Amino acid sequence: MSLYQLEHLTRAYGRRIVLAIGQLEIEAGRMYALLGPNGAGKTTLLNLLAFLDEPSTGSLRFRGKAVGSDRAERLALRRQVVLVDQHPIMFSTSVAANIEFGLKIRKIDRTARQRAVQAALETVGLERYRAARAHELSGGETQRLALARALALAPTVLLCDEPTASVDTETEKEIQKALDNLVQGRTTIAIAHRLSTLRKADRLVVMDRGVVVEVGTHDELMARQ
Ligand code: ADP
């Protein structure tokens, strides 16, 4: 089943078209990796899929329904997706409070919130930092907190701009484990900077200068070389 359908979609800044997609379908439950050079339009596409931005022309459908400009409708759609940024911004409160925030906004009751926070902390291995201030975490721990925050929201779609900053091997493993948990059984679209992510993805979407150049599995794209 198609979760997203994009048709003749463009995004322009002034007169400059930075994204032009003839046709692209994102199937539910699969993992997609976006790749391409800087300026290819990967972030622009991710923001459109997160309903944070609107196309200049063309159509974007989600679960078969055209996504319009209605504010309330867009807000409701935004609750189904989570965008994990390269540089996550945390509140200066505790680690637990940062995870709980999104659940409060979604009006989840206290008991369910606490359960979700605990489970997310355990999944990313940050239980012992529960009461610590989020701003005191290391770079790698902050990335794991961002993943915990996303995990607790149990989104239908995970959109992710993979961090490029190098972390030590141990931290890398922890982050990878947290990410694997998050991706499990969820539609994921990630701007991929790591080879391991490209290998895991069900489909690679190769972009260049605002255009989707190729879509296929890792093996299919290799065979076309
Ligand atoms: P990528 O994520 O693949 O590096 P982006 O989607 O960030 O590419 O950018 C695509 C193009 O759109 C770039 O040329 C960039 O300069 C341009 N762009 C992105 N955001 C804006 C903006 N707010 N105003 C003008 N141009 C923008």
Short mmCIF file of C-alpha atoms and ligand atoms in Angstrom, two decimals:
data_model
loop_
_atom_site.label_atom_id
_atom_site.label_comp_id
_atom_site.label_asym_id
_atom_site.label_seq_id
_atom_site.Cartn_x
_atom_site.Cartn_y
_atom_site.Cartn_z
CA MET A 1 0.00 0.00 0.00
CA SER A 2 1.21 3.49 -0.81
CA LEU A 3 1.53 5.74 2.20
CA TYR A 4 2.68 8.77 0.24
CA GLN A 5 2.08 9.55 -3.41
CA LEU A 6 3.82 12.50 -5.02
CA GLU A 7 2.86 13.62 -8.50
CA HIS A 8 4.27 16.45 -10.59
CA LEU A 9 5.36 18.05 -7.39
CA THR A 10 7.67 21.05 -7.28
CA ARG A 11 9.07 23.29 -4.60
CA ALA A 12 10.48 26.62 -5.65
CA TYR A 13 12.15 29.47 -3.83
CA GLY A 14 11.33 32.57 -5.83
CA ARG A 15 11.88 31.46 -9.41
CA ARG A 16 14.32 28.74 -8.53
CA ILE A 17 12.88 25.23 -8.55
CA VAL A 18 14.83 23.20 -6.01
CA LEU A 19 12.67 20.07 -6.17
CA ALA A 20 10.81 18.60 -9.14
CA ILE A 21 9.38 15.12 -8.71
CA GLY A 22 7.39 13.55 -11.54
CA GLN A 23 6.19 10.60 -9.56
CA LEU A 24 7.25 8.98 -6.30
CA GLU A 25 5.49 6.46 -4.08
CA ILE A 26 6.46 5.60 -0.55
CA GLU A 27 5.09 2.23 0.52
CA ALA A 28 3.98 1.61 4.09
CA GLY A 29 6.31 -0.33 6.38
CA ARG A 30 9.41 0.01 4.24
CA MET A 31 12.67 1.77 4.84
CA TYR A 32 13.84 4.30 2.24
CA ALA A 33 17.27 5.87 2.11
CA LEU A 34 17.67 9.21 0.35
CA LEU A 35 21.07 9.86 -1.09
CA GLY A 36 22.68 12.46 -3.29
CA PRO A 37 25.09 15.38 -3.13
CA ASN A 38 24.59 18.58 -1.14
CA GLY A 39 21.81 20.71 -2.56
CA ALA A 40 20.09 17.70 -4.22
CA GLY A 41 16.82 18.52 -2.42
CA LYS A 42 16.84 15.76 0.22
CA THR A 43 16.02 18.07 3.15
CA THR A 44 13.37 19.87 1.10
CA LEU A 45 11.71 16.52 0.35
CA LEU A 46 11.90 15.43 4.00
CA ASN A 47 10.24 18.67 5.16
CA LEU A 48 7.41 18.16 2.66
CA LEU A 49 6.90 14.57 3.87
CA ALA A 50 6.85 15.88 7.46
CA PHE A 51 4.08 18.35 6.46
CA LEU A 52 6.31 21.18 7.68
CA ASP A 53 6.43 22.67 4.21
CA GLU A 54 4.03 22.76 1.26
CA PRO A 55 4.71 22.07 -2.42
CA SER A 56 4.65 25.05 -4.80
CA THR A 57 2.78 22.99 -7.40
CA GLY A 58 1.62 19.40 -7.85
CA SER A 59 0.10 16.92 -5.47
CA LEU A 60 1.07 15.18 -2.28
CA ARG A 61 -1.23 12.43 -1.05
CA PHE A 62 -1.01 10.70 2.31
CA ARG A 63 -2.97 7.47 2.83
CA GLY A 64 -4.71 8.17 -0.48
CA LYS A 65 -5.97 11.59 0.58
CA ALA A 66 -4.75 14.87 -0.95
CA VAL A 67 -2.87 16.96 1.60
CA GLY A 68 -4.13 20.53 1.47
CA SER A 69 -3.33 23.77 3.26
CA ASP A 70 -5.90 23.50 6.02
CA ARG A 71 -4.09 24.26 9.26
CA ALA A 72 -5.99 21.88 11.54
CA GLU A 73 -5.68 19.06 9.03
CA ARG A 74 -1.95 19.61 8.66
CA LEU A 75 -1.48 19.66 12.42
CA ALA A 76 -3.29 16.32 12.72
CA LEU A 77 -1.06 14.87 9.99
CA ARG A 78 2.05 16.17 11.71
CA ARG A 79 1.21 14.05 14.74
CA GLN A 80 1.64 10.91 12.66
CA VAL A 81 5.18 11.67 11.63
CA VAL A 82 8.34 12.43 13.52
CA LEU A 83 11.34 14.17 12.05
CA VAL A 84 14.64 13.42 13.75
CA ASP A 85 17.03 16.20 12.91
CA GLN A 86 20.82 16.05 12.59
CA HIS A 87 21.09 18.65 15.31
CA PRO A 88 18.28 17.94 17.76
CA ILE A 89 17.25 20.81 20.00
CA MET A 90 16.55 19.91 23.62
CA PHE A 91 14.88 21.89 26.39
CA SER A 92 17.12 22.74 29.35
CA THR A 93 14.94 20.49 31.53
CA SER A 94 15.63 16.86 32.42
CA VAL A 95 16.13 14.04 29.96
CA ALA A 96 12.78 12.50 31.00
CA ALA A 97 10.93 15.83 30.65
CA ASN A 98 12.26 16.23 27.11
CA ILE A 99 10.80 12.87 26.12
CA GLU A 100 7.54 13.54 27.96
CA PHE A 101 6.91 16.92 26.31
CA GLY A 102 5.56 15.60 22.99
CA LEU A 103 3.31 13.15 24.83
CA LYS A 104 1.83 15.97 26.92
CA ILE A 105 1.08 17.96 23.77
CA ARG A 106 -0.70 14.91 22.42
CA LYS A 107 -2.71 14.82 25.68
CA ILE A 108 -1.55 11.33 26.66
CA ASP A 109 -2.44 10.63 30.30
CA ARG A 110 0.21 10.67 32.99
CA THR A 111 0.49 6.92 33.59
CA ALA A 112 0.82 6.15 29.89
CA ARG A 113 3.36 8.99 29.55
CA GLN A 114 5.54 7.63 32.31
CA ARG A 115 5.38 4.14 30.86
CA ALA A 116 6.36 5.42 27.38
CA VAL A 117 9.22 7.54 28.77
CA GLN A 118 10.60 4.59 30.74
CA ALA A 119 10.38 2.21 27.77
CA ALA A 120 12.06 4.74 25.45
CA LEU A 121 14.86 5.38 27.95
CA GLU A 122 15.49 1.65 28.31
CA THR A 123 15.51 1.11 24.56
CA VAL A 124 18.24 3.68 23.96
CA GLY A 125 20.13 2.82 27.17
CA LEU A 126 19.74 6.19 28.88
CA GLU A 127 17.82 5.12 32.05
CA ARG A 128 20.56 6.30 34.33
CA TYR A 129 20.35 9.82 32.84
CA ARG A 130 16.62 10.10 33.41
CA ALA A 131 16.94 13.02 35.88
CA ALA A 132 20.04 14.57 34.31
CA ARG A 133 19.79 17.87 32.48
CA ALA A 134 19.48 17.28 28.75
CA HIS A 135 22.05 19.99 28.01
CA GLU A 136 24.68 18.11 29.98
CA LEU A 137 24.61 15.07 27.72
CA SER A 138 27.39 14.32 25.24
CA GLY A 139 26.78 14.56 21.48
CA GLY A 140 26.16 10.83 21.11
CA GLU A 141 23.85 10.73 24.13
CA THR A 142 21.90 13.71 22.76
CA GLN A 143 21.37 11.80 19.53
CA ARG A 144 20.12 8.81 21.52
CA LEU A 145 17.78 11.12 23.45
CA ALA A 146 16.42 12.45 20.15
CA LEU A 147 15.72 8.86 19.10
CA ALA A 148 14.07 8.11 22.48
CA ARG A 149 11.88 11.18 22.08
CA ALA A 150 10.77 9.95 18.65
CA LEU A 151 10.27 6.38 19.88
CA ALA A 152 7.98 7.47 22.73
CA LEU A 153 5.65 9.13 20.21
CA ALA A 154 5.24 5.84 18.30
CA PRO A 155 4.89 7.65 14.96
CA THR A 156 3.50 6.02 11.81
CA VAL A 157 6.37 7.53 9.83
CA LEU A 158 9.91 8.20 10.89
CA LEU A 159 11.80 10.84 8.92
CA CYS A 160 15.42 11.06 9.76
CA ASP A 161 18.43 13.09 8.80
CA GLU A 162 21.24 10.85 9.90
CA PRO A 163 23.94 12.56 11.91
CA THR A 164 27.20 13.01 10.04
CA ALA A 165 29.25 14.04 13.06
CA SER A 166 31.69 11.31 13.92
CA VAL A 167 31.25 9.63 17.27
CA ASP A 168 33.38 6.89 18.82
CA THR A 169 32.71 3.28 17.83
CA GLU A 170 30.97 2.40 21.09
CA THR A 171 28.58 5.38 20.80
CA GLU A 172 28.04 4.59 17.14
CA LYS A 173 26.92 1.08 18.12
CA GLU A 174 24.52 2.43 20.77
CA ILE A 175 23.01 4.91 18.32
CA GLN A 176 22.67 2.22 15.67
CA LYS A 177 20.88 -0.06 18.14
CA ALA A 178 18.47 2.75 19.11
CA LEU A 179 17.83 3.54 15.46
CA ASP A 180 17.22 -0.12 14.58
CA ASN A 181 14.57 -0.24 17.32
CA LEU A 182 12.92 2.86 16.00
CA VAL A 183 12.89 1.71 12.38
CA GLN A 184 11.45 -1.75 13.18
CA GLY A 185 8.11 -2.17 11.41
CA ARG A 186 7.77 1.54 10.69
CA THR A 187 7.81 3.47 7.43
CA THR A 188 11.17 5.20 7.50
CA ILE A 189 12.67 7.74 5.14
CA ALA A 190 16.21 8.67 6.05
CA ILE A 191 18.81 10.93 4.52
CA ALA A 192 21.55 8.36 4.67
CA HIS A 193 25.16 9.20 5.34
CA ARG A 194 26.26 5.77 6.46
CA LEU A 195 26.90 2.73 4.33
CA SER A 196 25.21 0.50 6.92
CA THR A 197 21.95 2.47 6.50
CA LEU A 198 22.11 2.12 2.73
CA ARG A 199 22.54 -1.62 3.12
CA LYS A 200 19.57 -1.91 5.47
CA ALA A 201 17.20 0.19 3.37
CA ASP A 202 14.55 -1.61 1.29
CA ARG A 203 14.73 1.13 -1.37
CA LEU A 204 17.33 3.69 -2.28
CA VAL A 205 16.14 7.00 -3.70
CA VAL A 206 18.98 8.70 -5.54
CA MET A 207 18.59 12.46 -5.95
CA ASP A 208 20.52 15.09 -7.83
CA ARG A 209 19.74 18.77 -8.44
CA GLY A 210 16.17 18.48 -7.23
CA VAL A 211 15.33 15.41 -9.29
CA VAL A 212 14.89 11.75 -8.35
CA VAL A 213 17.43 10.05 -10.57
CA GLU A 214 16.81 6.44 -9.55
CA VAL A 215 14.72 4.36 -7.16
CA GLY A 216 15.46 0.73 -6.45
CA THR A 217 16.87 -1.84 -4.10
CA HIS A 218 20.57 -1.85 -3.36
CA ASP A 219 21.07 -4.84 -5.68
CA GLU A 220 19.02 -3.33 -8.50
CA LEU A 221 21.02 -0.12 -8.46
CA MET A 222 24.30 -2.04 -8.34
CA ALA A 223 23.23 -4.14 -11.33
CA ARG A 224 22.51 -0.96 -13.32
CA GLN A 225 26.02 0.43 -12.77
P1 ADP B 1 20.13 18.65 0.48
O1 ADP B 1 19.38 18.33 1.74
O2 ADP B 1 20.06 17.53 -0.53
O3 ADP B 1 21.54 19.09 0.72
P2 ADP B 1 18.31 20.92 0.34
O4 ADP B 1 16.96 20.34 0.20
O5 ADP B 1 18.73 21.41 1.68
O6 ADP B 1 19.39 19.87 -0.25
O7 ADP B 1 18.46 22.14 -0.67
C1 ADP B 1 18.07 22.08 -2.03
C2 ADP B 1 18.30 23.44 -2.65
O8 ADP B 1 17.33 24.35 -2.15
C3 ADP B 1 19.65 24.04 -2.35
O9 ADP B 1 20.18 24.58 -3.51
C4 ADP B 1 19.35 25.11 -1.31
O10 ADP B 1 20.24 26.17 -1.44
C5 ADP B 1 17.95 25.52 -1.66
N1 ADP B 1 17.19 25.98 -0.48
C6 ADP B 1 16.86 25.25 0.61
N2 ADP B 1 16.18 25.99 1.50
C7 ADP B 1 16.06 27.23 0.96
C8 ADP B 1 15.46 28.46 1.39
N3 ADP B 1 14.83 28.55 2.56
N4 ADP B 1 15.55 29.51 0.55
C9 ADP B 1 16.17 29.43 -0.64
N5 ADP B 1 16.77 28.32 -1.10
C10 ADP B 1 16.72 27.23 -0.32
#
